Amino acid sequence: MSDLSLVDRIDALLPQTQCTKCGYDGCRPYAAAIADGSVPINRCPPGGDEGIQALAGLLHTPPLPLDTTRGQHGPLLLAVIDEQHCIGCTLCISACPVDAIVGANKRMHTVLADLCSGCDLCVAPCPVDCIDMVPAAREWTPADADEARQRHDQRLARLEAPPRDQARANPVRARGTLGAPPAPAGSHDTTSDERFVATREHAAPHRAIASGEGIAAHAAAGDAGATGATGAIGTTGAIGTTGTTRTAGTTDTTGAAEGTDADSRKRDAIASALERARARRAGRGPA
């Protein structure tokens, strides 16, 4: 007798596209619902009639026609990102259930064709309508299904991991510096303050030189390391010539202005991309 549970055996017959068209958050939850008899076996469009026949044989029940309210069975499709219009929002990466999209924030994304299950879950979240589903020109095989199940399970484990496990899995992102031990709770990293102050004192004269009115201040500062008139020193504190401490509560008006400018540029980029998307839709005409 097989050691696999009924849910395992049902799940093994599902295509593992993780498309959610069945009404569940993946193939495994749908398999569990079939096993307890709460849903019929005909709600998987990617599996089609062949999948329904396999499920009926396993469960010794009559086959049913595909529930077309869940979608139509058809050839495998592949998501393709229009790289010229991609704004790097990462929403499609978050939506992909099998980790088939790679990219970074504000950087171009791309779909790994060999890994894409054709679920089309990435299409709707895209704010600039730059993802199309095109024929994959190949069949979805049992090997594809097994690999997609594994990637989906790994993704769920990653998303459900507690923060400590996430830090252990990615020390660079969690700690900021490869190999640096995490600071104890409630402690203050004075080394970081020293690096911050040293960097600010080194960069401040150069920022002063770059501004028209800061040139004179840079000349007067000389080797004393004084900062220029560009707002490098916070409004409520000052940086000493030793460069070892930074007064608590200091407000960095230059950093705030730069952050505001960055947000403004991001909003302008998104607005521009949306305008291009609307223009593409208008040129495309009715579907």
Short mmCIF file of C-alpha atoms in Angstrom, two decimals, residues 78-81 86 90-104 107-113 115-117 119-123 125-126 131 133 151 155 158:
data_model
loop_
_atom_site.label_atom_id
_atom_site.label_comp_id
_atom_site.label_asym_id
_atom_site.label_seq_id
_atom_site.Cartn_x
_atom_site.Cartn_y
_atom_site.Cartn_z
CA LEU A 78 4.16 32.31 -21.31
CA ALA A 79 4.35 35.72 -19.66
CA VAL A 80 6.52 38.23 -21.51
CA ILE A 81 7.48 41.63 -20.08
CA CYS A 86 8.78 48.12 -17.24
CA THR A 90 8.35 44.43 -8.36
CA LEU A 91 4.59 43.76 -8.14
CA CYS A 92 4.81 40.97 -10.70
CA ILE A 93 7.65 39.35 -8.75
CA SER A 94 5.48 39.32 -5.64
CA ALA A 95 2.56 37.84 -7.59
CA CYS A 96 4.46 35.00 -9.30
CA PRO A 97 3.73 31.76 -7.39
CA VAL A 98 6.69 29.82 -8.84
CA ASP A 99 9.50 32.43 -8.67
CA ALA A 100 9.77 32.67 -12.45
CA ILE A 101 10.38 36.45 -12.58
CA VAL A 102 13.67 38.12 -11.70
CA GLY A 103 14.47 41.79 -11.23
CA ALA A 104 14.98 44.46 -8.59
CA ARG A 107 15.25 47.85 -12.41
CA MET A 108 13.97 45.99 -15.44
CA HIS A 109 12.27 42.64 -14.77
CA THR A 110 12.27 39.58 -16.98
CA VAL A 111 10.47 36.22 -17.04
CA LEU A 112 12.44 32.97 -17.01
CA ALA A 113 10.65 31.19 -19.83
CA LEU A 115 10.06 28.28 -15.27
CA CYS A 116 6.88 30.17 -16.19
CA SER A 117 3.73 28.11 -15.55
CA CYS A 119 -0.73 31.21 -14.55
CA ASP A 120 -1.07 34.89 -15.69
CA LEU A 121 -1.20 36.09 -12.05
CA CYS A 122 1.46 38.69 -12.88
CA VAL A 123 -0.65 40.45 -15.52
CA PRO A 125 -0.92 43.75 -10.76
CA CYS A 126 1.23 45.45 -13.42
CA ILE A 131 3.01 42.04 -19.49
CA MET A 133 0.66 36.20 -22.31
CA ARG A 151 9.56 26.18 -6.24
CA ARG A 155 8.46 30.28 -1.89
CA ARG A 158 10.39 31.67 2.58
#
